[in-house]
mmCIF file of C-alpha atoms in Angstrom:
data_model
loop_
_atom_site.group_PDB
_atom_site.id
_atom_site.type_symbol
_atom_site.label_atom_id
_atom_site.label_comp_id
_atom_site.label_asym_id
_atom_site.label_seq_id
_atom_site.Cartn_x
_atom_site.Cartn_y
_atom_site.Cartn_z
ATOM 1 C CA UNK E 1 77.359 -163.962 -15.264
ATOM 2 C CA UNK E 2 78.814 -162.819 -18.567
ATOM 3 C CA UNK E 3 77.492 -165.997 -20.188
ATOM 4 C CA UNK E 4 73.977 -165.275 -18.958
ATOM 5 C CA UNK E 5 74.231 -161.685 -20.180
ATOM 6 C CA UNK E 6 75.328 -162.885 -23.619
ATOM 7 C CA UNK E 7 72.431 -165.340 -23.771
ATOM 8 C CA UNK E 8 69.973 -162.572 -22.892
ATOM 9 C CA UNK E 9 71.501 -160.328 -25.580
ATOM 10 C CA UNK E 10 71.360 -163.083 -28.210
ATOM 11 C CA UNK E 11 67.761 -163.869 -27.283
ATOM 12 C CA UNK E 12 66.786 -160.195 -27.578
ATOM 13 C CA UNK E 13 68.423 -159.886 -31.012
ATOM 14 C CA UNK E 14 66.718 -163.090 -32.155
ATOM 15 C CA UNK E 15 63.339 -161.800 -30.944
ATOM 16 C CA UNK E 16 63.806 -158.502 -32.805
ATOM 17 C CA UNK E 17 64.708 -160.395 -35.996
ATOM 18 C CA UNK E 18 61.601 -162.581 -35.656
ATOM 19 C CA UNK E 19 59.367 -159.543 -35.196
ATOM 20 C CA UNK E 20 60.926 -157.613 -38.046
ATOM 21 C CA UNK E 21 61.185 -160.503 -40.512
ATOM 22 C CA UNK E 22 57.474 -160.787 -41.512
ATOM 23 C CA UNK E 23 57.359 -157.052 -42.169
ATOM 24 C CA UNK E 24 60.205 -157.398 -44.649
ATOM 25 C CA UNK E 25 58.538 -160.155 -46.679
ATOM 26 C CA UNK E 26 56.177 -157.920 -48.741
ATOM 27 C CA UNK E 27 58.612 -155.006 -48.806
ATOM 28 C CA UNK E 28 59.824 -155.540 -52.374
ATOM 29 C CA UNK E 29 58.246 -152.150 -53.153
ATOM 30 C CA UNK E 30 59.939 -150.577 -50.148
ATOM 31 C CA UNK E 31 62.855 -148.976 -51.954
ATOM 32 C CA UNK E 32 64.080 -147.718 -55.285
ATOM 33 C CA UNK E 33 61.871 -146.689 -58.179
ATOM 34 C CA UNK E 34 58.790 -148.510 -56.826
ATOM 35 C CA UNK E 35 58.874 -146.573 -53.592
ATOM 36 C CA UNK E 36 59.421 -143.255 -55.385
ATOM 37 C CA UNK E 37 56.529 -143.941 -57.756
ATOM 38 C CA UNK E 38 54.215 -144.973 -54.909
ATOM 39 C CA UNK E 39 54.977 -141.810 -52.933
ATOM 40 C CA UNK E 40 54.542 -139.679 -56.037
ATOM 41 C CA UNK E 41 51.095 -141.160 -56.648
ATOM 42 C CA UNK E 42 50.224 -140.602 -53.006
ATOM 43 C CA UNK E 43 51.096 -136.902 -53.202
ATOM 44 C CA UNK E 44 49.348 -136.410 -56.559
ATOM 45 C CA UNK E 45 46.182 -138.286 -55.601
ATOM 46 C CA UNK E 46 45.763 -136.990 -52.065
ATOM 47 C CA UNK E 47 43.597 -133.953 -51.378
ATOM 48 C CA UNK E 48 46.615 -132.485 -49.551
ATOM 49 C CA UNK E 49 48.157 -131.950 -52.978
ATOM 50 C CA UNK E 50 45.485 -129.321 -53.727
ATOM 51 C CA UNK E 51 45.014 -127.837 -50.258
ATOM 52 C CA UNK E 52 45.220 -128.722 -46.578
ATOM 53 C CA UNK E 53 41.963 -127.703 -44.875
ATOM 54 C CA UNK E 54 42.239 -130.123 -41.936
ATOM 55 C CA UNK E 55 40.600 -129.496 -38.559
ATOM 56 C CA UNK E 56 37.639 -127.666 -40.061
ATOM 57 C CA UNK E 57 34.118 -127.715 -38.615
ATOM 58 C CA UNK E 58 32.864 -130.435 -41.003
ATOM 59 C CA UNK E 59 33.781 -134.031 -41.791
ATOM 60 C CA UNK E 60 36.265 -134.430 -44.638
ATOM 61 C CA UNK E 61 34.765 -136.446 -47.535
ATOM 62 C CA UNK E 62 37.600 -135.646 -49.934
ATOM 63 C CA UNK E 63 39.314 -139.006 -49.533
ATOM 64 C CA UNK E 64 42.214 -140.703 -51.279
ATOM 65 C CA UNK E 65 43.613 -144.133 -50.453
ATOM 66 C CA UNK E 66 45.877 -146.544 -52.313
ATOM 67 C CA UNK E 67 47.922 -149.655 -51.762
ATOM 68 C CA UNK E 68 50.334 -152.108 -53.342
ATOM 69 C CA UNK E 69 49.246 -155.711 -52.811
ATOM 70 C CA UNK E 70 51.499 -158.719 -53.214
ATOM 71 C CA UNK E 71 49.848 -161.761 -54.758
ATOM 72 C CA UNK E 72 51.979 -164.604 -53.437
ATOM 73 C CA UNK E 73 49.871 -167.350 -55.006
ATOM 74 C CA UNK E 74 49.800 -165.597 -58.384
ATOM 75 C CA UNK E 75 53.424 -164.517 -58.214
ATOM 76 C CA UNK E 76 52.751 -160.852 -58.918
ATOM 77 C CA UNK E 77 51.736 -157.458 -57.604
ATOM 78 C CA UNK E 78 48.746 -155.167 -58.019
ATOM 79 C CA UNK E 79 48.279 -151.453 -57.439
ATOM 80 C CA UNK E 80 44.858 -150.218 -56.321
ATOM 81 C CA UNK E 81 43.481 -146.783 -55.472
ATOM 82 C CA UNK E 82 40.232 -145.059 -54.575
ATOM 83 C CA UNK E 83 39.757 -141.322 -55.077
ATOM 84 C CA UNK E 84 36.500 -139.943 -53.711
ATOM 85 C CA UNK E 85 35.346 -136.470 -54.684
ATOM 86 C CA UNK E 86 33.500 -134.907 -51.781
ATOM 87 C CA UNK E 87 33.626 -131.753 -49.709
ATOM 88 C CA UNK E 88 36.594 -130.954 -47.485
ATOM 89 C CA UNK E 89 36.466 -130.164 -43.775
ATOM 90 C CA UNK E 90 35.402 -126.584 -44.565
ATOM 91 C CA UNK E 91 32.558 -127.819 -46.810
ATOM 92 C CA UNK E 92 34.325 -126.770 -50.029
ATOM 93 C CA UNK E 93 33.866 -128.953 -53.107
ATOM 94 C CA UNK E 94 36.669 -130.890 -54.747
ATOM 95 C CA UNK E 95 37.840 -128.230 -57.192
ATOM 96 C CA UNK E 96 41.009 -128.098 -59.238
ATOM 97 C CA UNK E 97 41.436 -124.324 -59.451
ATOM 98 C CA UNK E 98 43.912 -123.264 -62.129
ATOM 99 C CA UNK E 99 42.704 -119.672 -62.370
ATOM 100 C CA UNK E 100 40.752 -119.379 -65.622
ATOM 101 C CA UNK E 101 40.209 -123.161 -65.679
ATOM 102 C CA UNK E 102 38.256 -124.787 -62.841
ATOM 103 C CA UNK E 103 37.290 -128.469 -62.608
ATOM 104 C CA UNK E 104 34.718 -129.417 -59.978
ATOM 105 C CA UNK E 105 33.966 -133.113 -59.366
ATOM 106 C CA UNK E 106 31.455 -134.625 -56.976
ATOM 107 C CA UNK E 107 28.065 -136.226 -56.443
ATOM 108 C CA UNK E 108 24.908 -135.320 -58.315
ATOM 109 C CA UNK E 109 22.194 -134.918 -55.625
ATOM 110 C CA UNK E 110 19.557 -135.975 -58.153
ATOM 111 C CA UNK E 111 21.219 -139.379 -58.582
ATOM 112 C CA UNK E 112 22.445 -140.139 -55.079
ATOM 113 C CA UNK E 113 22.533 -138.944 -51.541
ATOM 114 C CA UNK E 114 24.834 -135.978 -51.012
ATOM 115 C CA UNK E 115 26.258 -137.691 -47.926
ATOM 116 C CA UNK E 116 27.592 -140.608 -49.995
ATOM 117 C CA UNK E 117 30.807 -139.855 -51.874
ATOM 118 C CA UNK E 118 31.350 -140.752 -55.522
ATOM 119 C CA UNK E 119 34.822 -141.668 -56.707
ATOM 120 C CA UNK E 120 37.058 -143.389 -59.210
ATOM 121 C CA UNK E 121 38.406 -146.880 -58.512
ATOM 122 C CA UNK E 122 41.497 -148.092 -60.381
ATOM 123 C CA UNK E 123 43.273 -151.430 -60.121
ATOM 124 C CA UNK E 124 46.139 -152.743 -62.256
ATOM 125 C CA UNK E 125 48.724 -155.473 -61.881
ATOM 126 C CA UNK E 126 50.152 -158.710 -63.140
ATOM 127 C CA UNK E 127 50.503 -162.403 -62.293
ATOM 128 C CA UNK E 128 53.240 -164.860 -63.285
ATOM 129 C CA UNK E 129 51.881 -168.220 -62.088
ATOM 130 C CA UNK E 130 50.723 -170.637 -64.818
ATOM 131 C CA UNK E 131 50.159 -168.261 -67.784
ATOM 132 C CA UNK E 132 51.466 -164.752 -66.943
ATOM 133 C CA UNK E 133 49.004 -161.943 -67.590
ATOM 134 C CA UNK E 134 48.528 -158.204 -67.096
ATOM 135 C CA UNK E 135 45.186 -156.706 -66.060
ATOM 136 C CA UNK E 136 43.611 -153.277 -65.668
ATOM 137 C CA UNK E 137 40.196 -152.185 -64.419
ATOM 138 C CA UNK E 138 38.596 -148.821 -63.691
ATOM 139 C CA UNK E 139 35.129 -147.784 -62.588
ATOM 140 C CA UNK E 140 33.130 -144.902 -61.158
ATOM 141 C CA UNK E 141 31.249 -145.827 -58.008
ATOM 142 C CA UNK E 142 29.556 -144.463 -54.913
ATOM 143 C CA UNK E 143 30.650 -145.248 -51.394
ATOM 144 C CA UNK E 144 27.812 -146.161 -49.057
ATOM 145 C CA UNK E 145 27.861 -147.200 -45.413
ATOM 146 C CA UNK E 146 25.079 -149.363 -44.029
ATOM 147 C CA UNK E 147 23.529 -147.907 -40.872
ATOM 148 C CA UNK E 148 22.713 -151.390 -39.584
ATOM 149 C CA UNK E 149 25.964 -153.258 -40.190
ATOM 150 C CA UNK E 150 28.369 -150.272 -40.565
ATOM 151 C CA UNK E 151 29.811 -152.020 -43.614
ATOM 152 C CA UNK E 152 31.008 -149.905 -46.542
ATOM 153 C CA UNK E 153 30.082 -150.982 -50.061
ATOM 154 C CA UNK E 154 30.670 -149.492 -53.516
ATOM 155 C CA UNK E 155 27.989 -149.455 -56.185
ATOM 156 C CA UNK E 156 28.287 -148.216 -59.795
ATOM 157 C CA UNK E 157 27.360 -144.545 -60.147
ATOM 158 C CA UNK E 158 28.469 -141.656 -62.396
ATOM 159 C CA UNK E 159 30.667 -138.739 -61.322
ATOM 160 C CA UNK E 160 29.241 -135.237 -61.672
ATOM 161 C CA UNK E 161 31.552 -132.743 -63.353
ATOM 162 C CA UNK E 162 31.447 -128.967 -63.767
ATOM 163 C CA UNK E 163 34.266 -127.534 -65.898
ATOM 164 C CA UNK E 164 34.515 -123.801 -66.546
ATOM 165 C CA UNK E 165 36.986 -121.873 -68.685
ATOM 166 C CA UNK E 166 37.081 -118.073 -68.662
ATOM 167 C CA UNK E 167 39.254 -116.718 -71.478
ATOM 168 C CA UNK E 168 38.267 -113.091 -70.958
ATOM 169 C CA UNK E 169 36.455 -113.067 -74.276
ATOM 170 C CA UNK E 170 34.415 -116.244 -73.819
ATOM 171 C CA UNK E 171 32.953 -118.125 -70.860
ATOM 172 C CA UNK E 172 32.860 -121.859 -71.606
ATOM 173 C CA UNK E 173 31.211 -124.451 -69.370
ATOM 174 C CA UNK E 174 30.832 -128.230 -69.525
ATOM 175 C CA UNK E 175 28.464 -129.880 -67.032
ATOM 176 C CA UNK E 176 27.051 -133.356 -66.657
ATOM 177 C CA UNK E 177 27.612 -136.848 -65.338
ATOM 178 C CA UNK E 178 29.996 -139.483 -66.665
ATOM 179 C CA UNK E 179 29.868 -143.216 -65.943
ATOM 180 C CA UNK E 180 32.782 -145.579 -66.605
ATOM 181 C CA UNK E 181 33.222 -149.306 -66.185
ATOM 182 C CA UNK E 182 36.080 -150.977 -68.048
ATOM 183 C CA UNK E 183 38.272 -154.048 -67.652
ATOM 184 C CA UNK E 184 41.115 -155.372 -69.787
ATOM 185 C CA UNK E 185 43.424 -158.351 -69.428
ATOM 186 C CA UNK E 186 45.965 -159.930 -71.746
ATOM 187 C CA UNK E 187 48.216 -162.921 -71.187
ATOM 188 C CA UNK E 188 51.682 -163.703 -72.442
ATOM 189 C CA UNK E 189 50.251 -165.807 -75.301
ATOM 190 C CA UNK E 190 48.439 -162.756 -76.738
ATOM 191 C CA UNK E 191 44.858 -163.661 -75.804
ATOM 192 C CA UNK E 192 42.829 -160.805 -74.350
ATOM 193 C CA UNK E 193 39.441 -159.923 -72.862
ATOM 194 C CA UNK E 194 38.071 -156.390 -73.042
ATOM 195 C CA UNK E 195 34.905 -154.899 -71.519
ATOM 196 C CA UNK E 196 33.874 -151.248 -71.757
ATOM 197 C CA UNK E 197 30.877 -149.122 -70.880
ATOM 198 C CA UNK E 198 31.228 -145.324 -71.022
ATOM 199 C CA UNK E 199 28.214 -143.025 -70.770
ATOM 200 C CA UNK E 200 28.146 -139.241 -70.637
ATOM 201 C CA UNK E 201 25.076 -137.073 -70.112
ATOM 202 C CA UNK E 202 25.896 -133.384 -70.219
ATOM 203 C CA UNK E 203 25.706 -129.965 -71.833
ATOM 204 C CA UNK E 204 28.098 -127.355 -73.198
ATOM 205 C CA UNK E 205 27.474 -123.614 -72.871
ATOM 206 C CA UNK E 206 29.382 -120.804 -74.560
ATOM 207 C CA UNK E 207 28.667 -117.185 -73.743
ATOM 208 C CA UNK E 208 30.787 -114.288 -74.905
ATOM 209 C CA UNK E 209 31.666 -111.872 -77.654
ATOM 210 C CA UNK E 210 32.403 -114.557 -80.253
ATOM 211 C CA UNK E 211 30.038 -117.459 -79.610
ATOM 212 C CA UNK E 212 26.728 -117.839 -77.812
ATOM 213 C CA UNK E 213 25.470 -121.407 -77.918
ATOM 214 C CA UNK E 214 24.151 -124.318 -75.892
ATOM 215 C CA UNK E 215 24.726 -127.901 -76.993
ATOM 216 C CA UNK E 216 24.020 -131.387 -75.704
ATOM 217 C CA UNK E 217 27.161 -133.487 -75.260
ATOM 218 C CA UNK E 218 25.533 -136.869 -74.588
ATOM 219 C CA UNK E 219 27.309 -139.977 -75.863
ATOM 220 C CA UNK E 220 27.338 -143.670 -75.062
ATOM 221 C CA UNK E 221 30.099 -146.192 -75.825
ATOM 222 C CA UNK E 222 29.354 -149.844 -75.278
ATOM 223 C CA UNK E 223 28.652 -152.139 -73.751
ATOM 224 C CA UNK E 224 31.624 -153.717 -75.539
ATOM 225 C CA UNK E 225 32.459 -157.278 -74.540
ATOM 226 C CA UNK E 226 35.082 -158.862 -76.772
ATOM 227 C CA UNK E 227 37.839 -161.453 -76.609
ATOM 228 C CA UNK E 228 40.492 -162.516 -79.056
ATOM 229 C CA UNK E 229 44.159 -162.716 -79.949
ATOM 230 C CA UNK E 230 45.946 -159.411 -80.432
ATOM 231 C CA UNK E 231 48.374 -160.647 -83.110
ATOM 232 C CA UNK E 232 45.742 -162.495 -85.152
ATOM 233 C CA UNK E 233 43.442 -159.466 -84.958
ATOM 234 C CA UNK E 234 46.229 -157.212 -86.254
ATOM 235 C CA UNK E 235 46.944 -159.621 -89.130
ATOM 236 C CA UNK E 236 43.236 -159.817 -89.944
ATOM 237 C CA UNK E 237 43.028 -156.032 -90.072
ATOM 238 C CA UNK E 238 45.982 -155.867 -92.471
ATOM 239 C CA UNK E 239 44.437 -158.523 -94.722
ATOM 240 C CA UNK E 240 41.151 -156.635 -94.710
ATOM 241 C CA UNK E 241 42.860 -153.332 -95.517
ATOM 242 C CA UNK E 242 44.683 -154.882 -98.488
ATOM 243 C CA UNK E 243 42.271 -157.468 -99.829
ATOM 244 C CA UNK E 244 38.851 -156.474 -98.523
ATOM 245 C CA UNK E 245 36.665 -158.063 -95.817
ATOM 246 C CA UNK E 246 36.711 -161.511 -97.451
ATOM 247 C CA UNK E 247 40.490 -161.795 -97.275
ATOM 248 C CA UNK E 248 40.458 -161.392 -93.496
ATOM 249 C CA UNK E 249 37.901 -164.110 -92.780
ATOM 250 C CA UNK E 250 40.361 -167.039 -92.402
ATOM 251 C CA UNK E 251 42.505 -165.117 -89.917
ATOM 252 C CA UNK E 252 39.500 -163.732 -88.051
ATOM 253 C CA UNK E 253 38.119 -167.253 -87.608
ATOM 254 C CA UNK E 254 41.394 -168.195 -85.912
ATOM 255 C CA UNK E 255 40.880 -165.384 -83.402
ATOM 256 C CA UNK E 256 38.553 -166.171 -80.527
ATOM 257 C CA UNK E 257 36.972 -162.735 -80.840
ATOM 258 C CA UNK E 258 35.921 -163.104 -84.457
ATOM 259 C CA UNK E 259 34.469 -166.585 -84.862
ATOM 260 C CA UNK E 260 31.549 -165.838 -87.180
ATOM 261 C CA UNK E 261 29.977 -167.124 -90.351
ATOM 262 C CA UNK E 262 28.941 -163.759 -91.834
ATOM 263 C CA UNK E 263 31.195 -161.110 -93.326
ATOM 264 C CA UNK E 264 31.108 -157.484 -92.187
ATOM 265 C CA UNK E 265 29.385 -156.437 -95.446
ATOM 266 C CA UNK E 266 26.604 -158.943 -94.830
ATOM 267 C CA UNK E 267 26.067 -157.674 -91.289
ATOM 268 C CA UNK E 268 25.979 -154.041 -92.449
ATOM 269 C CA UNK E 269 23.480 -155.007 -95.133
ATOM 270 C CA UNK E 270 21.228 -156.393 -92.382
ATOM 271 C CA UNK E 271 21.575 -153.156 -90.421
ATOM 272 C CA UNK E 272 20.660 -151.032 -93.454
ATOM 273 C CA UNK E 273 17.681 -153.272 -94.150
ATOM 274 C CA UNK E 274 16.444 -152.849 -90.557
ATOM 275 C CA UNK E 275 16.781 -156.541 -89.754
ATOM 276 C CA UNK E 276 17.386 -157.737 -86.209
ATOM 277 C CA UNK E 277 20.948 -158.863 -85.447
ATOM 278 C CA UNK E 278 21.800 -161.946 -83.442
ATOM 279 C CA UNK E 279 24.122 -161.822 -80.422
ATOM 280 C CA UNK E 280 26.908 -163.314 -82.562
ATOM 281 C CA UNK E 281 26.451 -160.640 -85.240
ATOM 282 C CA UNK E 282 26.531 -157.834 -82.652
ATOM 283 C CA UNK E 283 29.688 -159.286 -81.081
ATOM 284 C CA UNK E 284 31.343 -159.513 -84.510
ATOM 285 C CA UNK E 285 30.404 -155.912 -85.315
ATOM 286 C CA UNK E 286 31.762 -154.656 -81.971
ATOM 287 C CA UNK E 287 34.964 -156.622 -82.565
ATOM 288 C CA UNK E 288 35.475 -154.925 -85.920
ATOM 289 C CA UNK E 289 34.908 -151.468 -84.406
ATOM 290 C CA UNK E 290 37.413 -152.214 -81.615
ATOM 291 C CA UNK E 291 40.159 -153.553 -83.876
ATOM 292 C CA UNK E 292 39.701 -150.628 -86.271
ATOM 293 C CA UNK E 293 40.106 -148.157 -83.403
ATOM 294 C CA UNK E 294 43.206 -149.943 -82.110
ATOM 295 C CA UNK E 295 45.127 -150.455 -85.317
ATOM 296 C CA UNK E 296 44.059 -147.674 -87.691
ATOM 297 C CA UNK E 297 46.081 -144.446 -87.695
ATOM 298 C CA UNK E 298 43.580 -141.621 -87.105
ATOM 299 C CA UNK E 299 45.907 -139.157 -88.884
ATOM 300 C CA UNK E 300 46.203 -141.238 -92.052
#
């Protein structure tokens, strides 16, 4: 009898271990600094961090979700999050209210349906299989649900912003829409790929005792699509700073991002003359702008 009881106990323990074991496999982020960081991001990104208007009369579109994903084949991890800026369950907009400073984010009804939330998607991580690399991507997008298939998709769309600052003397306001789509990856050998598109369409208003003005704040960066080697690009920039554009040509040719036959002065001469640039010339010009922004001290 005791033997049978022991067998039943051993079998039960074995079954519990089998059930619990798969759950422990991806739990390398389940303790320590990783767990603390993950929970901190969850509190900071969730709408509960600003307020807790649950159980209101409306559906809550102010949504935050994130996850840590283990890439077993790639031998790495990635962190991904979505933060949608919609109305809460009491139909209040997503507003960061700091008293005199208020930041309101959401959907522009002129660009998209009000019922479809617009948010910011961020994904970053690393892999260690074959050639280890680190990657980062971020984009603004709208969440849409198909009425026929009930599937949710995300399509690129800007985020509407309304920022007001009341100093007592001046009322300042920034309004508009901003669109972002960027991706960057670099491997352990130093080779990188970088894509960027940033567009802002907005206005700035100042009304008060000191300043009364209205300005357009539109700007457009990109599309930038460049690849190269970070060390060779830095060396090429130093050669160019010391010896002029011609001195950097041999090093720039060694970088995958700067394989070109024309110097920067020749390309700028074409621009000033109103001549049409080839795709290679445009890529070379964008590469120079990027490396200058990365390696030049703006305070120098």
